[in-house]
Amino acid sequence: MKFEMSKTWWMVLQAMRQVWFVASLYCVAAIMTALLGIMADPLIPESLQDIIGRGAVNSLLTIIASSMLSVLVFSLNTLVQASTAAASNATPRAVGTLLQDRIAQSALSTFLGAFIFSLVGLIALNTSLYGGGGRMILFLVTIAVIVLIVVTLVRWINYLGHLGQVTKTISQVESASCPSMEHYRRAPYLHARPQEGPIPHGVLMIEHDQIGYLRFIDVPALDQIADRLEANIHVFERPGAFVTPGRHIAGLDLKEGSDAIDDETRDALREAFTIGDARSYDQDPLYGLTVLSQIAMRALSPGINDPGTAIDVIGNLVRIMASGKKAEADVHHGRVFIPAIETDDFFDAAFTGISRDGADKVEVGLRLQHAFESLSLLPFAGYGEHARGYSAQALERARKMLDFENDIKRLEASARKGRLLP
């Protein structure tokens, strides 16, 4: 059985993606390294203890402390400006991927860690905690820290040229979306059973007491509750849905003779559904398609009027929808039933907005027809049918918006060439 992510591990993963987590690790490592010199002082031979003078280490640490604070403030200001640019030029939904970028996190964490390291080292030096051996160890580690700072600065300066640009933002969203789609191909029902047919009559309805987007479903926890109750759990909403009190998220099909559960069990069921202010990529393969589609629609707006970006996004959408390989549904939780994501949902999230806002631009329409042709050839259920259907919709929108007859003929010829029209 493959490892399945529980809610605890998912929350740990969310924390690991934040800037503060990586920065904290660097800070702890910096403090431990600085204190190592004190503990290792007796192990250094006396003949080597006087090689490094106290003033040399003190000067280096002072330079690092003063310079890293300035660099850190500058980097934070740059990241804020890049986030603002990504929100205004692309979409606010893309800012999260920017803040989770590993290069940006590594740069900020290295600068903060070097600053903390230098402060701890200066405090230890000025309180006479270091002997000659400790100063030597601190000097060697300080040289290593300087090398790390230089390498990080070079990478960071090179990276700043792309940070916040629309093309970089699109690439970051695609990088976050493809793993989500690949996971969906491997486990379309999150290793539970598919919900086929109507919900059994008389199920005990469960609603959540919070308002927000469903971000994560802890299917193993639901299965444990179902086993304990000897019942089946029917999940009504998939991650990405907006839930409120009064909107049922699950139904509990209890064994014969049972018609109620205690408050503790009801709370445990709710706890398996994580609600938040924003959607998450992990179990929601539609989210990345939606974010990219919004970027394309922003580019097609009259205020920006950048059809080239929309054309690029269409290519990213095709790559995401083609990600992963279809696999047999591996059921690990036989008492939990989860609804499918319909093929139409993928096409709607990706292409409806673009085909509407780009209907008056023949170059966008041609790229859409090429995309539908590519998707129709993929071996995923329903792709061929929906590719032809959305191709026809895009053509119909274009016929109503385009005035030049030759442009319409070009679109129709492209669709026929891709075997999307009869």
Short mmCIF file of C-alpha atoms in Angstrom, two decimals:
data_model
loop_
_atom_site.label_atom_id
_atom_site.label_comp_id
_atom_site.label_asym_id
_atom_site.label_seq_id
_atom_site.Cartn_x
_atom_site.Cartn_y
_atom_site.Cartn_z
CA MET A 1 0.00 0.00 0.00
CA LYS A 2 1.34 3.40 -0.95
CA PHE A 3 1.73 6.16 1.60
CA GLU A 4 -1.38 8.28 1.92
CA MET A 5 -1.32 11.78 3.30
CA SER A 6 -3.28 12.29 6.48
CA LYS A 7 -4.47 15.69 7.63
CA THR A 8 -1.54 15.98 10.05
CA TRP A 9 1.02 15.35 7.33
CA TRP A 10 -0.83 17.69 4.98
CA MET A 11 -0.68 20.48 7.56
CA VAL A 12 3.04 19.81 8.05
CA LEU A 13 3.48 20.02 4.28
CA GLN A 14 1.62 23.34 4.21
CA ALA A 15 3.91 24.68 6.93
CA MET A 16 7.02 23.49 5.07
CA ARG A 17 5.96 25.53 2.04
CA GLN A 18 5.95 28.77 4.01
CA VAL A 19 8.87 31.19 4.12
CA TRP A 20 9.03 31.18 7.91
CA PHE A 21 9.54 27.40 8.10
CA VAL A 22 12.67 27.29 5.97
CA ALA A 23 13.97 30.45 7.62
CA SER A 24 13.47 28.85 11.03
CA LEU A 25 15.53 25.81 10.02
CA TYR A 26 18.35 28.05 8.84
CA CYS A 27 18.23 30.02 12.07
CA VAL A 28 18.35 26.91 14.24
CA ALA A 29 21.24 25.56 12.18
CA ALA A 30 23.06 28.88 12.50
CA ILE A 31 22.67 28.95 16.28
CA MET A 32 23.78 25.32 16.64
CA THR A 33 26.81 25.95 14.45
CA ALA A 34 27.86 28.99 16.45
CA LEU A 35 27.51 27.10 19.72
CA LEU A 36 29.46 24.14 18.33
CA GLY A 37 32.65 26.17 18.66
CA ILE A 38 32.16 26.40 22.41
CA MET A 39 31.65 22.65 22.86
CA ALA A 40 34.46 21.65 20.52
CA ASP A 41 37.03 24.05 21.99
CA PRO A 42 38.74 21.42 24.21
CA LEU A 43 39.18 19.10 21.21
CA ILE A 44 41.40 21.49 19.23
CA PRO A 45 45.19 21.01 19.75
CA GLU A 46 46.88 23.91 21.51
CA SER A 47 49.31 24.31 18.60
CA LEU A 48 46.40 25.38 16.36
CA GLN A 49 44.50 27.57 18.80
CA ASP A 50 46.52 30.76 18.28
CA ILE A 51 46.40 30.74 14.47
CA ILE A 52 43.19 32.77 14.34
CA GLY A 53 43.06 35.98 16.32
CA ARG A 54 39.93 37.20 18.02
CA GLY A 55 39.87 40.43 16.00
CA ALA A 56 39.77 38.62 12.63
CA VAL A 57 36.63 36.64 13.46
CA ASN A 58 34.99 39.64 15.12
CA SER A 59 35.50 41.80 12.02
CA LEU A 60 34.06 39.20 9.66
CA LEU A 61 31.01 38.62 11.83
CA THR A 62 30.40 42.37 12.16
CA ILE A 63 30.45 42.78 8.38
CA ILE A 64 28.05 39.85 7.91
CA ALA A 65 25.63 41.15 10.57
CA SER A 66 25.44 44.68 9.13
CA SER A 67 25.29 43.67 5.46
CA MET A 68 22.84 40.78 5.81
CA LEU A 69 20.28 42.93 7.59
CA SER A 70 20.29 45.39 4.68
CA VAL A 71 20.16 42.62 2.08
CA LEU A 72 17.30 40.90 3.92
CA VAL A 73 15.23 44.10 4.05
CA PHE A 74 15.90 44.72 0.35
CA SER A 75 14.94 41.13 -0.55
CA LEU A 76 11.71 41.29 1.43
CA ASN A 77 10.80 44.56 -0.25
CA THR A 78 11.53 43.02 -3.66
CA LEU A 79 9.37 39.98 -2.87
CA VAL A 80 6.49 42.21 -1.80
CA GLN A 81 6.75 44.22 -5.02
CA ALA A 82 6.87 41.02 -7.07
CA SER A 83 3.78 39.71 -5.27
CA THR A 84 1.96 42.96 -6.00
CA ALA A 85 2.97 42.78 -9.66
CA ALA A 86 1.83 39.15 -9.92
CA ALA A 87 -1.53 40.04 -8.36
CA SER A 88 -2.11 43.00 -10.69
CA ASN A 89 -0.70 41.61 -13.95
CA ALA A 90 -1.76 37.97 -13.56
CA THR A 91 -4.24 37.14 -10.79
CA PRO A 92 -4.21 37.33 -6.97
CA ARG A 93 -4.69 33.55 -6.90
CA ALA A 94 -1.14 33.15 -8.27
CA VAL A 95 0.56 34.98 -5.40
CA GLY A 96 0.61 31.86 -3.22
CA THR A 97 2.85 29.99 -5.66
CA LEU A 98 5.25 32.94 -5.73
CA LEU A 99 5.59 32.98 -1.94
CA GLN A 100 6.26 29.22 -1.95
CA ASP A 101 9.04 29.45 -4.54
CA ARG A 102 12.08 27.54 -3.28
CA ILE A 103 14.68 29.95 -4.67
CA ALA A 104 13.04 32.94 -3.00
CA GLN A 105 12.64 31.03 0.26
CA SER A 106 16.24 29.83 0.12
CA ALA A 107 17.55 33.36 -0.42
CA LEU A 108 15.54 34.91 2.41
CA SER A 109 16.35 32.03 4.73
CA THR A 110 20.08 32.17 3.97
CA PHE A 111 20.25 35.91 4.60
CA LEU A 112 18.28 35.63 7.85
CA GLY A 113 20.25 32.58 8.97
CA ALA A 114 23.57 34.31 8.29
CA PHE A 115 22.39 37.36 10.25
CA ILE A 116 21.40 35.23 13.27
CA PHE A 117 24.65 33.25 13.01
CA SER A 118 26.74 36.41 13.11
CA LEU A 119 24.82 37.79 16.10
CA VAL A 120 25.27 34.59 18.10
CA GLY A 121 28.96 34.46 17.20
CA LEU A 122 29.52 38.09 18.24
CA ILE A 123 27.75 37.54 21.55
CA ALA A 124 29.87 34.47 22.27
CA LEU A 125 33.10 36.26 21.34
CA ASN A 126 32.36 39.33 23.43
CA THR A 127 31.46 37.24 26.50
CA SER A 128 34.72 35.26 26.29
CA LEU A 129 32.91 31.97 25.75
CA TYR A 130 35.35 31.01 23.00
CA GLY A 131 38.89 29.83 23.53
CA GLY A 132 41.48 29.62 20.81
CA GLY A 133 40.06 26.37 19.45
CA GLY A 134 36.54 27.75 19.43
CA ARG A 135 37.66 30.83 17.52
CA MET A 136 39.29 28.63 14.90
CA ILE A 137 36.11 26.58 14.40
CA LEU A 138 34.02 29.76 14.27
CA PHE A 139 36.40 31.24 11.69
CA LEU A 140 36.18 28.17 9.43
CA VAL A 141 32.41 28.07 9.66
CA THR A 142 32.25 31.82 9.01
CA ILE A 143 34.23 31.34 5.80
CA ALA A 144 31.76 28.61 4.76
CA VAL A 145 28.87 30.96 5.53
CA ILE A 146 30.45 33.69 3.40
CA VAL A 147 30.77 31.25 0.48
CA LEU A 148 27.10 30.27 0.93
CA ILE A 149 26.08 33.94 0.98
CA VAL A 150 28.00 34.70 -2.22
CA VAL A 151 26.48 31.73 -4.07
CA THR A 152 22.99 32.62 -2.85
CA LEU A 153 23.43 36.26 -3.83
CA VAL A 154 24.47 35.32 -7.36
CA ARG A 155 21.46 33.02 -7.75
CA TRP A 156 19.14 35.60 -6.19
CA ILE A 157 20.33 38.45 -8.42
CA ASN A 158 19.87 36.27 -11.51
CA TYR A 159 16.42 35.24 -10.30
CA LEU A 160 15.27 38.80 -9.59
CA GLY A 161 15.23 39.53 -13.32
CA HIS A 162 12.25 37.18 -13.74
CA LEU A 163 10.48 37.52 -10.39
CA GLY A 164 6.95 38.87 -10.70
CA GLN A 165 6.84 38.66 -14.49
CA VAL A 166 3.72 37.13 -16.00
CA THR A 167 5.69 34.40 -17.79
CA LYS A 168 7.39 33.39 -14.53
CA THR A 169 4.08 33.43 -12.68
CA ILE A 170 2.51 31.20 -15.34
CA SER A 171 5.40 28.76 -15.06
CA GLN A 172 5.08 28.63 -11.28
CA VAL A 173 1.35 27.92 -11.48
CA GLU A 174 1.96 25.15 -13.99
CA SER A 175 4.64 23.63 -11.76
CA ALA A 176 2.15 23.51 -8.89
CA SER A 177 -0.70 22.20 -11.07
CA CYS A 178 0.97 19.29 -12.88
CA PRO A 179 1.69 17.22 -9.72
CA SER A 180 -1.93 17.71 -8.66
CA MET A 181 -3.17 16.41 -12.02
CA GLU A 182 -0.74 13.49 -11.92
CA HIS A 183 -1.98 12.54 -8.47
CA TYR A 184 -5.55 12.72 -9.75
CA ARG A 185 -4.71 10.31 -12.58
CA ARG A 186 -3.25 7.84 -10.07
CA ALA A 187 -6.07 8.19 -7.53
CA PRO A 188 -9.15 9.86 -9.06
CA TYR A 189 -11.22 8.98 -5.98
CA LEU A 190 -8.47 9.55 -3.39
CA HIS A 191 -8.20 5.76 -2.94
CA ALA A 192 -11.86 5.54 -1.95
CA ARG A 193 -14.74 4.04 -3.92
CA PRO A 194 -16.42 5.99 -6.72
CA GLN A 195 -19.87 7.35 -5.95
CA GLU A 196 -22.03 5.69 -8.59
CA GLY A 197 -25.76 6.02 -8.68
CA PRO A 198 -28.00 7.88 -6.25
CA ILE A 199 -27.22 8.38 -2.56
CA PRO A 200 -28.92 5.69 -0.43
CA HIS A 201 -32.17 6.75 1.16
CA GLY A 202 -32.08 7.70 4.83
CA VAL A 203 -28.40 8.67 5.17
CA LEU A 204 -27.50 10.91 8.10
CA MET A 205 -26.48 14.25 6.62
CA ILE A 206 -23.32 15.99 7.87
CA GLU A 207 -22.68 19.70 7.41
CA HIS A 208 -19.66 21.80 8.34
CA ASP A 209 -19.83 24.67 10.80
CA GLN A 210 -17.29 26.80 8.90
CA ILE A 211 -17.55 28.88 5.74
CA GLY A 212 -14.87 28.66 3.08
CA TYR A 213 -13.26 26.47 0.45
CA LEU A 214 -12.80 22.76 1.02
CA ARG A 215 -9.01 22.37 0.90
CA PHE A 216 -8.34 18.81 2.00
CA ILE A 217 -10.23 15.59 2.77
CA ASP A 218 -8.61 13.18 5.22
CA VAL A 219 -9.93 9.99 3.61
CA PRO A 220 -8.02 7.59 5.95
CA ALA A 221 -9.65 9.30 8.96
CA LEU A 222 -13.09 8.97 7.38
CA ASP A 223 -12.44 5.29 6.73
CA GLN A 224 -11.46 4.71 10.35
CA ILE A 225 -14.68 6.34 11.53
CA ALA A 226 -16.69 4.26 9.06
CA ASP A 227 -15.04 1.04 10.27
CA ARG A 228 -15.75 1.90 13.89
CA LEU A 229 -19.41 2.61 13.12
CA GLU A 230 -19.69 -0.25 10.60
CA ALA A 231 -21.15 2.31 8.20
CA ASN A 232 -20.48 3.84 4.79
CA ILE A 233 -19.60 7.49 4.29
CA HIS A 234 -20.72 9.24 1.11
CA VAL A 235 -18.74 12.43 0.41
CA PHE A 236 -20.77 15.01 -1.50
CA GLU A 237 -18.14 17.68 -2.18
CA ARG A 238 -14.63 17.45 -3.55
CA PRO A 239 -11.75 19.80 -2.62
CA GLY A 240 -12.28 23.17 -4.26
CA ALA A 241 -15.98 23.43 -3.42
CA PHE A 242 -17.27 26.37 -1.39
CA VAL A 243 -19.08 25.07 1.69
CA THR A 244 -21.27 26.75 4.27
CA PRO A 245 -23.36 25.66 7.24
CA GLY A 246 -26.51 24.09 5.87
CA ARG A 247 -24.76 22.68 2.82
CA HIS A 248 -24.18 18.98 3.35
CA ILE A 249 -20.63 17.76 2.72
CA ALA A 250 -21.17 14.07 3.53
CA GLY A 251 -23.79 11.49 4.35
CA LEU A 252 -23.43 8.66 6.86
CA ASP A 253 -25.13 5.41 5.87
CA LEU A 254 -25.42 3.75 9.28
CA LYS A 255 -25.96 0.06 9.85
CA GLU A 256 -29.49 -1.16 10.37
CA GLY A 257 -30.83 -0.21 13.77
CA SER A 258 -28.74 2.98 14.11
CA ASP A 259 -30.05 6.40 13.25
CA ALA A 260 -27.84 8.84 15.18
CA ILE A 261 -24.26 9.54 16.21
CA ASP A 262 -22.81 11.35 19.21
CA ASP A 263 -21.34 14.85 19.05
CA GLU A 264 -17.79 13.53 19.30
CA THR A 265 -18.21 11.44 16.17
CA ARG A 266 -19.87 14.30 14.34
CA ASP A 267 -16.96 16.59 15.24
CA ALA A 268 -14.47 13.95 14.09
CA LEU A 269 -16.25 13.75 10.73
CA ARG A 270 -16.09 17.52 10.34
CA GLU A 271 -12.44 17.50 11.35
CA ALA A 272 -11.65 15.31 8.36
CA PHE A 273 -12.72 18.16 6.06
CA THR A 274 -10.30 21.11 6.15
CA ILE A 275 -11.89 24.46 5.31
CA GLY A 276 -9.90 27.58 4.45
CA ASP A 277 -10.07 30.98 2.79
CA ALA A 278 -8.40 29.82 -0.43
CA ARG A 279 -8.27 26.68 -2.54
CA SER A 280 -5.28 24.33 -2.49
CA TYR A 281 -3.57 22.56 -5.37
CA ASP A 282 -2.99 19.25 -3.54
CA GLN A 283 -6.33 17.47 -4.03
CA ASP A 284 -7.88 19.98 -6.44
CA PRO A 285 -6.67 19.48 -10.04
CA LEU A 286 -9.18 22.08 -11.25
CA TYR A 287 -7.57 24.90 -9.28
CA GLY A 288 -4.48 25.27 -11.45
CA LEU A 289 -6.62 25.28 -14.61
CA THR A 290 -8.82 27.98 -13.09
CA VAL A 291 -5.86 30.17 -12.08
CA LEU A 292 -4.24 29.94 -15.51
CA SER A 293 -7.55 30.65 -17.21
CA GLN A 294 -7.95 33.78 -15.07
CA ILE A 295 -4.46 34.93 -16.08
CA ALA A 296 -5.44 34.53 -19.73
CA MET A 297 -8.70 36.41 -19.20
CA ARG A 298 -6.82 39.25 -17.49
CA ALA A 299 -4.48 39.40 -20.49
CA LEU A 300 -7.47 39.56 -22.87
CA SER A 301 -9.15 42.39 -20.96
CA PRO A 302 -9.32 45.78 -22.77
CA GLY A 303 -7.06 47.37 -20.17
CA ILE A 304 -4.16 44.98 -20.88
CA ASN A 305 -5.00 43.65 -24.37
CA ASP A 306 -2.21 41.04 -24.51
CA PRO A 307 -3.48 38.09 -26.59
CA GLY A 308 0.06 36.69 -26.75
CA THR A 309 -0.06 35.84 -23.04
CA ALA A 310 -3.43 34.15 -23.50
CA ILE A 311 -1.99 32.08 -26.36
CA ASP A 312 0.92 31.02 -24.14
CA VAL A 313 -1.47 30.08 -21.33
CA ILE A 314 -3.45 27.81 -23.66
CA GLY A 315 -0.29 25.78 -24.21
CA ASN A 316 0.23 25.51 -20.44
CA LEU A 317 -3.36 24.36 -20.01
CA VAL A 318 -2.88 21.59 -22.56
CA ARG A 319 0.26 20.38 -20.78
CA ILE A 320 -1.52 20.27 -17.43
CA MET A 321 -4.54 18.41 -18.83
CA ALA A 322 -2.20 15.92 -20.50
CA SER A 323 -0.21 15.31 -17.29
CA GLY A 324 -0.12 11.89 -15.71
CA LYS A 325 -1.09 8.44 -16.84
CA LYS A 326 -4.46 6.87 -16.28
CA ALA A 327 -4.35 4.04 -13.75
CA GLU A 328 -6.82 1.61 -12.30
CA ALA A 329 -8.58 3.01 -9.25
CA ASP A 330 -6.71 1.55 -6.28
CA VAL A 331 -9.25 1.28 -3.46
CA HIS A 332 -7.80 1.39 0.04
CA HIS A 333 -10.88 2.70 1.83
CA GLY A 334 -13.85 0.57 0.92
CA ARG A 335 -16.35 2.32 3.19
CA VAL A 336 -15.81 5.82 1.75
CA PHE A 337 -17.47 6.95 -1.50
CA ILE A 338 -16.33 10.07 -3.37
CA PRO A 339 -17.91 11.63 -6.50
CA ALA A 340 -15.97 11.87 -9.74
CA ILE A 341 -14.72 15.03 -11.39
CA GLU A 342 -16.54 15.18 -14.68
CA THR A 343 -14.49 15.67 -17.85
CA ASP A 344 -16.61 18.72 -18.62
CA ASP A 345 -15.35 20.34 -15.41
CA PHE A 346 -11.77 20.25 -16.70
CA PHE A 347 -12.67 21.79 -20.05
CA ASP A 348 -14.95 24.36 -18.45
CA ALA A 349 -12.34 25.50 -15.93
CA ALA A 350 -9.67 25.78 -18.61
CA PHE A 351 -11.36 27.11 -21.73
CA THR A 352 -14.79 28.67 -21.19
CA GLY A 353 -13.49 32.06 -20.07
CA ILE A 354 -10.76 32.20 -22.71
CA SER A 355 -13.09 31.26 -25.57
CA ARG A 356 -15.55 33.92 -24.41
CA ASP A 357 -13.10 36.79 -23.88
CA GLY A 358 -10.97 35.87 -26.90
CA ALA A 359 -13.82 35.30 -29.32
CA ASP A 360 -13.03 38.53 -31.17
CA LYS A 361 -9.36 37.60 -31.74
CA VAL A 362 -8.71 35.12 -34.52
CA GLU A 363 -5.20 34.28 -33.29
CA VAL A 364 -6.62 33.17 -29.92
CA GLY A 365 -9.35 31.18 -31.69
CA LEU A 366 -6.80 29.36 -33.87
CA ARG A 367 -4.72 28.46 -30.82
CA LEU A 368 -7.82 27.15 -29.09
CA GLN A 369 -8.66 24.92 -32.05
CA HIS A 370 -5.12 23.52 -32.02
CA ALA A 371 -5.44 22.87 -28.29
CA PHE A 372 -8.75 21.05 -28.71
CA GLU A 373 -7.22 18.94 -31.47
CA SER A 374 -4.33 17.95 -29.19
CA LEU A 375 -6.66 17.12 -26.30
CA SER A 376 -8.95 15.04 -28.52
CA LEU A 377 -6.05 12.68 -29.20
CA LEU A 378 -5.34 11.95 -25.53
CA PRO A 379 -6.45 8.56 -24.15
CA PHE A 380 -8.55 9.98 -21.31
CA ALA A 381 -12.25 9.22 -21.09
CA GLY A 382 -14.45 11.89 -22.62
CA TYR A 383 -11.62 14.08 -23.91
CA GLY A 384 -12.44 13.53 -27.57
CA GLU A 385 -16.15 14.26 -27.15
CA HIS A 386 -15.64 17.36 -25.02
CA ALA A 387 -12.83 18.67 -27.22
CA ARG A 388 -15.22 18.59 -30.18
CA GLY A 389 -18.00 20.17 -28.13
CA TYR A 390 -15.87 23.04 -26.86
CA SER A 391 -14.41 23.51 -30.33
CA ALA A 392 -17.94 24.03 -31.65
CA GLN A 393 -18.72 26.47 -28.82
CA ALA A 394 -15.57 28.49 -29.53
CA LEU A 395 -16.47 28.63 -33.22
CA GLU A 396 -20.00 29.78 -32.45
CA ARG A 397 -18.71 32.57 -30.20
CA ALA A 398 -16.21 33.64 -32.88
CA ARG A 399 -18.91 33.76 -35.60
CA LYS A 400 -20.84 36.28 -33.49
CA MET A 401 -17.82 38.45 -32.67
CA LEU A 402 -15.67 38.43 -35.80
CA ASP A 403 -16.62 40.76 -38.66
CA PHE A 404 -14.08 39.60 -41.22
CA GLU A 405 -15.42 36.56 -43.08
CA ASN A 406 -11.98 35.20 -43.91
CA ASP A 407 -11.11 34.95 -40.21
CA ILE A 408 -14.17 32.76 -39.62
CA LYS A 409 -13.22 30.55 -42.57
CA ARG A 410 -9.71 30.12 -41.14
CA LEU A 411 -11.14 28.99 -37.81
CA GLU A 412 -13.52 26.55 -39.47
CA ALA A 413 -10.71 25.17 -41.63
CA SER A 414 -8.54 24.69 -38.53
CA ALA A 415 -11.32 22.80 -36.78
CA ARG A 416 -11.93 20.56 -39.79
CA LYS A 417 -8.23 19.87 -40.15
CA GLY A 418 -8.17 18.71 -36.54
CA ARG A 419 -11.20 16.47 -37.20
CA LEU A 420 -13.21 18.51 -34.68
CA LEU A 421 -16.01 19.30 -37.14
CA PRO A 422 -17.84 16.94 -39.47
#
